[in-house]
Amino acid sequence: MEESLEAAWDFELDSSAGIDQAYGRDEHVGLVALVSAARAGGLGWFYPFTSMGRLCFSTGPRWWMGDGEPVLAFVTVAPEGGYVVWRGSPHVHPAEEVLETHAAGEAVSELERLLGLHDFI
């Protein structure tokens, strides 16, 4: 069964709302804001997934089964608020911290820059 890109983003947005609620985060500064900003920009061409508190992206819906690859940048929601952008694999350490920001749009823009998407969007 093929998972559509739109369905993957809808699922991620719904699950992010639950995660934000569980952590008592406001929707404007948590995962919902981050997922919404990523979906609206160039990252919307990738499949989103969360892994251990990280928002990650892959080139296919089931990268763990060989259907695509994780992209080499991701973002975390900082415990004290805001976002941390990382360069590298979300599953192989060490990843390099690139940016700390309180703005979801700025975190998304940095992810797009790291992935070379600004040339295409």
Short mmCIF file of N, CA and C in Angstrom, two decimals:
data_model
loop_
_atom_site.label_atom_id
_atom_site.label_comp_id
_atom_site.label_asym_id
_atom_site.label_seq_id
_atom_site.Cartn_x
_atom_site.Cartn_y
_atom_site.Cartn_z
N MET A 1 0.84 -1.19 0.00
CA MET A 1 0.00 0.00 0.00
C MET A 1 0.89 1.25 0.00
N GLU A 2 0.72 2.07 -0.98
CA GLU A 2 1.51 3.30 -1.13
C GLU A 2 0.95 4.39 -0.23
N GLU A 3 1.81 5.01 0.57
CA GLU A 3 1.39 6.11 1.42
C GLU A 3 1.63 7.42 0.68
N SER A 4 0.59 8.22 0.58
CA SER A 4 0.74 9.49 -0.13
C SER A 4 1.51 10.48 0.74
N LEU A 5 2.16 11.38 0.08
CA LEU A 5 2.91 12.43 0.77
C LEU A 5 1.97 13.28 1.62
N GLU A 6 0.82 13.60 1.08
CA GLU A 6 -0.16 14.40 1.82
C GLU A 6 -0.62 13.67 3.08
N ALA A 7 -0.87 12.37 2.98
CA ALA A 7 -1.29 11.59 4.14
C ALA A 7 -0.20 11.55 5.20
N ALA A 8 1.05 11.46 4.77
CA ALA A 8 2.17 11.44 5.72
C ALA A 8 2.24 12.76 6.49
N TRP A 9 2.06 13.88 5.79
CA TRP A 9 2.08 15.19 6.46
C TRP A 9 0.88 15.35 7.38
N ASP A 10 -0.31 14.90 6.96
CA ASP A 10 -1.50 14.97 7.81
C ASP A 10 -1.28 14.18 9.10
N PHE A 11 -0.74 12.97 8.95
CA PHE A 11 -0.47 12.13 10.12
C PHE A 11 0.52 12.82 11.05
N GLU A 12 1.59 13.38 10.49
CA GLU A 12 2.61 14.03 11.32
C GLU A 12 2.05 15.24 12.05
N LEU A 13 1.20 16.00 11.38
CA LEU A 13 0.58 17.16 12.02
C LEU A 13 -0.32 16.72 13.17
N ASP A 14 -1.13 15.69 12.95
CA ASP A 14 -2.01 15.18 14.01
C ASP A 14 -1.22 14.64 15.20
N SER A 15 -0.20 13.85 14.93
CA SER A 15 0.58 13.28 16.03
C SER A 15 1.37 14.36 16.76
N SER A 16 1.82 15.39 16.03
CA SER A 16 2.54 16.49 16.67
C SER A 16 1.66 17.25 17.64
N ALA A 17 0.40 17.40 17.29
CA ALA A 17 -0.54 18.07 18.20
C ALA A 17 -0.65 17.29 19.51
N GLY A 18 -0.71 15.98 19.41
CA GLY A 18 -0.77 15.15 20.62
C GLY A 18 0.49 15.25 21.45
N ILE A 19 1.64 15.28 20.79
CA ILE A 19 2.91 15.40 21.50
C ILE A 19 3.01 16.76 22.19
N ASP A 20 2.64 17.82 21.47
CA ASP A 20 2.66 19.16 22.08
C ASP A 20 1.75 19.21 23.29
N GLN A 21 0.58 18.63 23.17
CA GLN A 21 -0.37 18.64 24.28
C GLN A 21 0.21 17.87 25.48
N ALA A 22 0.83 16.72 25.22
CA ALA A 22 1.40 15.92 26.30
C ALA A 22 2.50 16.66 27.04
N TYR A 23 3.26 17.49 26.32
CA TYR A 23 4.34 18.25 26.94
C TYR A 23 3.91 19.64 27.40
N GLY A 24 2.63 19.97 27.21
CA GLY A 24 2.13 21.27 27.64
C GLY A 24 2.66 22.43 26.82
N ARG A 25 3.02 22.15 25.56
CA ARG A 25 3.56 23.21 24.70
C ARG A 25 2.44 23.90 23.94
N ASP A 26 2.59 25.19 23.78
CA ASP A 26 1.69 26.00 22.98
C ASP A 26 1.86 25.62 21.51
N GLU A 27 0.78 25.58 20.75
CA GLU A 27 0.85 25.19 19.34
C GLU A 27 1.69 26.14 18.49
N HIS A 28 1.98 27.33 19.00
CA HIS A 28 2.76 28.30 18.23
C HIS A 28 4.27 28.16 18.45
N VAL A 29 4.67 27.32 19.40
CA VAL A 29 6.10 27.18 19.68
C VAL A 29 6.54 25.72 19.75
N GLY A 30 5.70 24.80 19.38
CA GLY A 30 6.04 23.39 19.49
C GLY A 30 6.15 22.71 18.13
N LEU A 31 5.91 21.42 18.14
CA LEU A 31 6.01 20.63 16.92
C LEU A 31 4.98 21.02 15.87
N VAL A 32 3.78 21.39 16.28
CA VAL A 32 2.75 21.77 15.30
C VAL A 32 3.23 22.94 14.46
N ALA A 33 3.78 23.96 15.11
CA ALA A 33 4.29 25.12 14.38
C ALA A 33 5.42 24.72 13.44
N LEU A 34 6.28 23.85 13.90
CA LEU A 34 7.41 23.39 13.10
C LEU A 34 6.96 22.57 11.90
N VAL A 35 6.07 21.61 12.13
CA VAL A 35 5.56 20.77 11.04
C VAL A 35 4.80 21.60 10.03
N SER A 36 4.00 22.54 10.50
CA SER A 36 3.24 23.41 9.59
C SER A 36 4.17 24.25 8.72
N ALA A 37 5.21 24.81 9.32
CA ALA A 37 6.16 25.63 8.57
C ALA A 37 6.94 24.78 7.56
N ALA A 38 7.32 23.57 7.96
CA ALA A 38 8.07 22.69 7.06
C ALA A 38 7.22 22.24 5.88
N ARG A 39 5.97 21.94 6.15
CA ARG A 39 5.06 21.48 5.10
C ARG A 39 4.82 22.57 4.06
N ALA A 40 4.75 23.80 4.51
CA ALA A 40 4.46 24.92 3.62
C ALA A 40 5.65 25.29 2.73
N GLY A 41 6.84 24.89 3.12
CA GLY A 41 8.04 25.25 2.37
C GLY A 41 8.57 24.11 1.53
N GLY A 42 9.84 24.18 1.23
CA GLY A 42 10.50 23.19 0.38
C GLY A 42 10.60 21.81 1.00
N LEU A 43 10.51 21.72 2.32
CA LEU A 43 10.57 20.42 2.98
C LEU A 43 9.31 19.60 2.74
N GLY A 44 8.27 20.24 2.23
CA GLY A 44 7.02 19.55 1.92
C GLY A 44 7.16 18.48 0.85
N TRP A 45 8.30 18.45 0.15
CA TRP A 45 8.55 17.41 -0.86
C TRP A 45 9.09 16.14 -0.25
N PHE A 46 9.46 16.19 1.04
CA PHE A 46 9.97 15.01 1.74
C PHE A 46 8.88 14.40 2.61
N TYR A 47 9.09 13.15 3.00
CA TYR A 47 8.20 12.49 3.95
C TYR A 47 8.68 12.82 5.36
N PRO A 48 7.81 13.37 6.20
CA PRO A 48 8.20 13.71 7.57
C PRO A 48 8.06 12.50 8.49
N PHE A 49 8.89 12.46 9.52
CA PHE A 49 8.70 11.48 10.59
C PHE A 49 9.36 12.02 11.86
N THR A 50 8.85 11.59 12.99
CA THR A 50 9.47 11.97 14.25
C THR A 50 10.20 10.76 14.81
N SER A 51 11.30 11.04 15.46
CA SER A 51 12.11 9.99 16.05
C SER A 51 12.80 10.55 17.28
N MET A 52 12.42 10.05 18.44
CA MET A 52 13.04 10.45 19.69
C MET A 52 13.09 11.96 19.87
N GLY A 53 11.97 12.62 19.63
CA GLY A 53 11.88 14.06 19.82
C GLY A 53 12.44 14.89 18.70
N ARG A 54 12.76 14.27 17.57
CA ARG A 54 13.31 14.99 16.43
C ARG A 54 12.31 14.96 15.29
N LEU A 55 12.23 16.06 14.55
CA LEU A 55 11.47 16.07 13.30
C LEU A 55 12.47 15.81 12.19
N CYS A 56 12.26 14.71 11.49
CA CYS A 56 13.18 14.25 10.46
C CYS A 56 12.43 14.12 9.14
N PHE A 57 13.17 13.88 8.08
CA PHE A 57 12.59 13.78 6.75
C PHE A 57 13.28 12.68 5.97
N SER A 58 12.53 12.07 5.05
CA SER A 58 13.11 11.04 4.20
C SER A 58 12.60 11.21 2.77
N THR A 59 13.28 10.54 1.85
CA THR A 59 12.91 10.62 0.44
C THR A 59 11.84 9.61 0.06
N GLY A 60 11.45 8.76 0.98
CA GLY A 60 10.40 7.76 0.72
C GLY A 60 9.61 7.49 1.99
N PRO A 61 8.44 6.89 1.85
CA PRO A 61 7.56 6.71 3.01
C PRO A 61 8.04 5.68 4.02
N ARG A 62 8.84 4.72 3.61
CA ARG A 62 9.31 3.68 4.52
C ARG A 62 10.81 3.48 4.33
N TRP A 63 11.58 4.49 4.72
CA TRP A 63 13.03 4.46 4.54
C TRP A 63 13.66 3.28 5.26
N TRP A 64 13.09 2.86 6.40
CA TRP A 64 13.65 1.77 7.19
C TRP A 64 13.53 0.42 6.47
N MET A 65 12.70 0.38 5.41
CA MET A 65 12.56 -0.83 4.61
C MET A 65 13.23 -0.68 3.24
N GLY A 66 14.03 0.37 3.09
CA GLY A 66 14.74 0.59 1.84
C GLY A 66 13.99 1.44 0.84
N ASP A 67 12.83 1.97 1.23
CA ASP A 67 12.04 2.83 0.35
C ASP A 67 12.38 4.28 0.67
N GLY A 68 13.52 4.75 0.17
CA GLY A 68 13.98 6.10 0.44
C GLY A 68 15.10 6.11 1.46
N GLU A 69 15.60 7.30 1.71
CA GLU A 69 16.71 7.51 2.65
C GLU A 69 16.38 8.71 3.53
N PRO A 70 16.80 8.67 4.81
CA PRO A 70 16.66 9.87 5.63
C PRO A 70 17.55 10.99 5.06
N VAL A 71 17.07 12.22 5.12
CA VAL A 71 17.90 13.34 4.69
C VAL A 71 18.85 13.70 5.84
N LEU A 72 19.93 14.39 5.50
CA LEU A 72 21.00 14.62 6.46
C LEU A 72 20.89 15.95 7.18
N ALA A 73 19.71 16.24 7.68
CA ALA A 73 19.46 17.39 8.55
C ALA A 73 18.14 17.14 9.26
N PHE A 74 18.03 17.62 10.47
CA PHE A 74 16.79 17.44 11.24
C PHE A 74 16.71 18.55 12.28
N VAL A 75 15.61 18.59 13.01
CA VAL A 75 15.42 19.63 14.01
C VAL A 75 14.79 19.03 15.26
N THR A 76 15.18 19.56 16.41
CA THR A 76 14.58 19.16 17.67
C THR A 76 13.89 20.36 18.31
N VAL A 77 12.89 20.08 19.13
CA VAL A 77 12.27 21.13 19.94
C VAL A 77 13.04 21.13 21.25
N ALA A 78 13.62 22.28 21.58
CA ALA A 78 14.42 22.39 22.79
C ALA A 78 13.53 22.32 24.03
N PRO A 79 13.99 21.66 25.09
CA PRO A 79 13.17 21.53 26.31
C PRO A 79 12.75 22.89 26.89
N GLU A 80 13.62 23.89 26.77
CA GLU A 80 13.31 25.21 27.33
C GLU A 80 12.57 26.10 26.34
N GLY A 81 12.24 25.54 25.19
CA GLY A 81 11.52 26.28 24.15
C GLY A 81 12.44 26.59 22.98
N GLY A 82 11.87 26.74 21.84
CA GLY A 82 12.64 27.00 20.64
C GLY A 82 13.03 25.73 19.92
N TYR A 83 13.92 25.87 18.96
CA TYR A 83 14.28 24.77 18.07
C TYR A 83 15.79 24.72 17.90
N VAL A 84 16.29 23.51 17.68
CA VAL A 84 17.71 23.32 17.39
C VAL A 84 17.80 22.57 16.07
N VAL A 85 18.53 23.13 15.12
CA VAL A 85 18.72 22.53 13.80
C VAL A 85 20.06 21.80 13.80
N TRP A 86 20.06 20.61 13.25
CA TRP A 86 21.24 19.74 13.23
C TRP A 86 21.58 19.35 11.79
N ARG A 87 22.87 19.24 11.50
CA ARG A 87 23.36 18.69 10.24
C ARG A 87 23.83 17.27 10.53
N GLY A 88 23.42 16.34 9.68
CA GLY A 88 23.83 14.95 9.85
C GLY A 88 22.62 14.05 9.92
N SER A 89 22.89 12.80 10.12
CA SER A 89 21.82 11.80 10.19
C SER A 89 21.14 11.84 11.56
N PRO A 90 19.84 11.68 11.58
CA PRO A 90 19.16 11.61 12.87
C PRO A 90 19.44 10.31 13.61
N HIS A 91 20.08 9.35 12.95
CA HIS A 91 20.30 8.04 13.56
C HIS A 91 21.77 7.67 13.72
N VAL A 92 22.67 8.52 13.26
CA VAL A 92 24.10 8.26 13.42
C VAL A 92 24.72 9.47 14.11
N HIS A 93 25.41 9.22 15.19
CA HIS A 93 26.02 10.32 15.93
C HIS A 93 27.50 10.40 15.61
N PRO A 94 28.12 11.50 15.71
CA PRO A 94 27.54 12.75 16.19
C PRO A 94 26.96 13.58 15.04
N ALA A 95 25.89 14.26 15.34
CA ALA A 95 25.34 15.27 14.43
C ALA A 95 25.88 16.62 14.90
N GLU A 96 25.94 17.56 13.99
CA GLU A 96 26.48 18.87 14.30
C GLU A 96 25.35 19.88 14.51
N GLU A 97 25.34 20.53 15.68
CA GLU A 97 24.36 21.59 15.95
C GLU A 97 24.71 22.80 15.09
N VAL A 98 23.72 23.31 14.35
CA VAL A 98 23.95 24.40 13.41
C VAL A 98 23.28 25.70 13.86
N LEU A 99 22.10 25.60 14.45
CA LEU A 99 21.34 26.81 14.77
C LEU A 99 20.39 26.55 15.93
N GLU A 100 20.29 27.52 16.84
CA GLU A 100 19.25 27.55 17.86
C GLU A 100 18.41 28.78 17.58
N THR A 101 17.09 28.61 17.59
CA THR A 101 16.19 29.72 17.30
C THR A 101 14.86 29.50 18.02
N HIS A 102 14.12 30.57 18.20
CA HIS A 102 12.77 30.46 18.78
C HIS A 102 11.70 30.54 17.70
N ALA A 103 12.10 30.63 16.44
CA ALA A 103 11.14 30.77 15.34
C ALA A 103 11.14 29.52 14.47
N ALA A 104 9.97 28.90 14.33
CA ALA A 104 9.84 27.70 13.50
C ALA A 104 10.24 27.99 12.06
N GLY A 105 9.84 29.13 11.53
CA GLY A 105 10.18 29.49 10.15
C GLY A 105 11.67 29.61 9.93
N GLU A 106 12.38 30.13 10.91
CA GLU A 106 13.83 30.26 10.80
C GLU A 106 14.50 28.88 10.82
N ALA A 107 13.99 27.98 11.67
CA ALA A 107 14.52 26.62 11.71
C ALA A 107 14.31 25.92 10.38
N VAL A 108 13.12 26.08 9.80
CA VAL A 108 12.82 25.46 8.51
C VAL A 108 13.71 26.05 7.42
N SER A 109 13.89 27.34 7.42
CA SER A 109 14.74 27.98 6.43
C SER A 109 16.17 27.46 6.50
N GLU A 110 16.67 27.24 7.71
CA GLU A 110 18.02 26.71 7.86
C GLU A 110 18.10 25.26 7.38
N LEU A 111 17.08 24.46 7.65
CA LEU A 111 17.05 23.09 7.12
C LEU A 111 17.07 23.11 5.60
N GLU A 112 16.28 23.99 5.01
CA GLU A 112 16.25 24.10 3.55
C GLU A 112 17.61 24.51 3.01
N ARG A 113 18.27 25.43 3.70
CA ARG A 113 19.61 25.85 3.27
C ARG A 113 20.60 24.69 3.35
N LEU A 114 20.57 23.96 4.45
CA LEU A 114 21.48 22.82 4.63
C LEU A 114 21.29 21.77 3.54
N LEU A 115 20.07 21.60 3.11
CA LEU A 115 19.76 20.58 2.10
C LEU A 115 19.86 21.12 0.67
N GLY A 116 20.24 22.39 0.54
CA GLY A 116 20.40 22.97 -0.79
C GLY A 116 19.08 23.25 -1.50
N LEU A 117 18.01 23.38 -0.75
CA LEU A 117 16.69 23.59 -1.35
C LEU A 117 16.46 25.02 -1.78
N HIS A 118 17.20 25.98 -1.24
CA HIS A 118 16.97 27.37 -1.62
C HIS A 118 17.21 27.60 -3.09
N ASP A 119 17.97 26.74 -3.73
CA ASP A 119 18.20 26.86 -5.17
C ASP A 119 16.96 26.47 -5.98
N PHE A 120 16.03 25.76 -5.33
CA PHE A 120 14.88 25.21 -6.06
C PHE A 120 13.54 25.82 -5.65
N ILE A 121 13.52 26.54 -4.53
CA ILE A 121 12.24 27.09 -4.07
C ILE A 121 12.23 28.59 -4.14
#
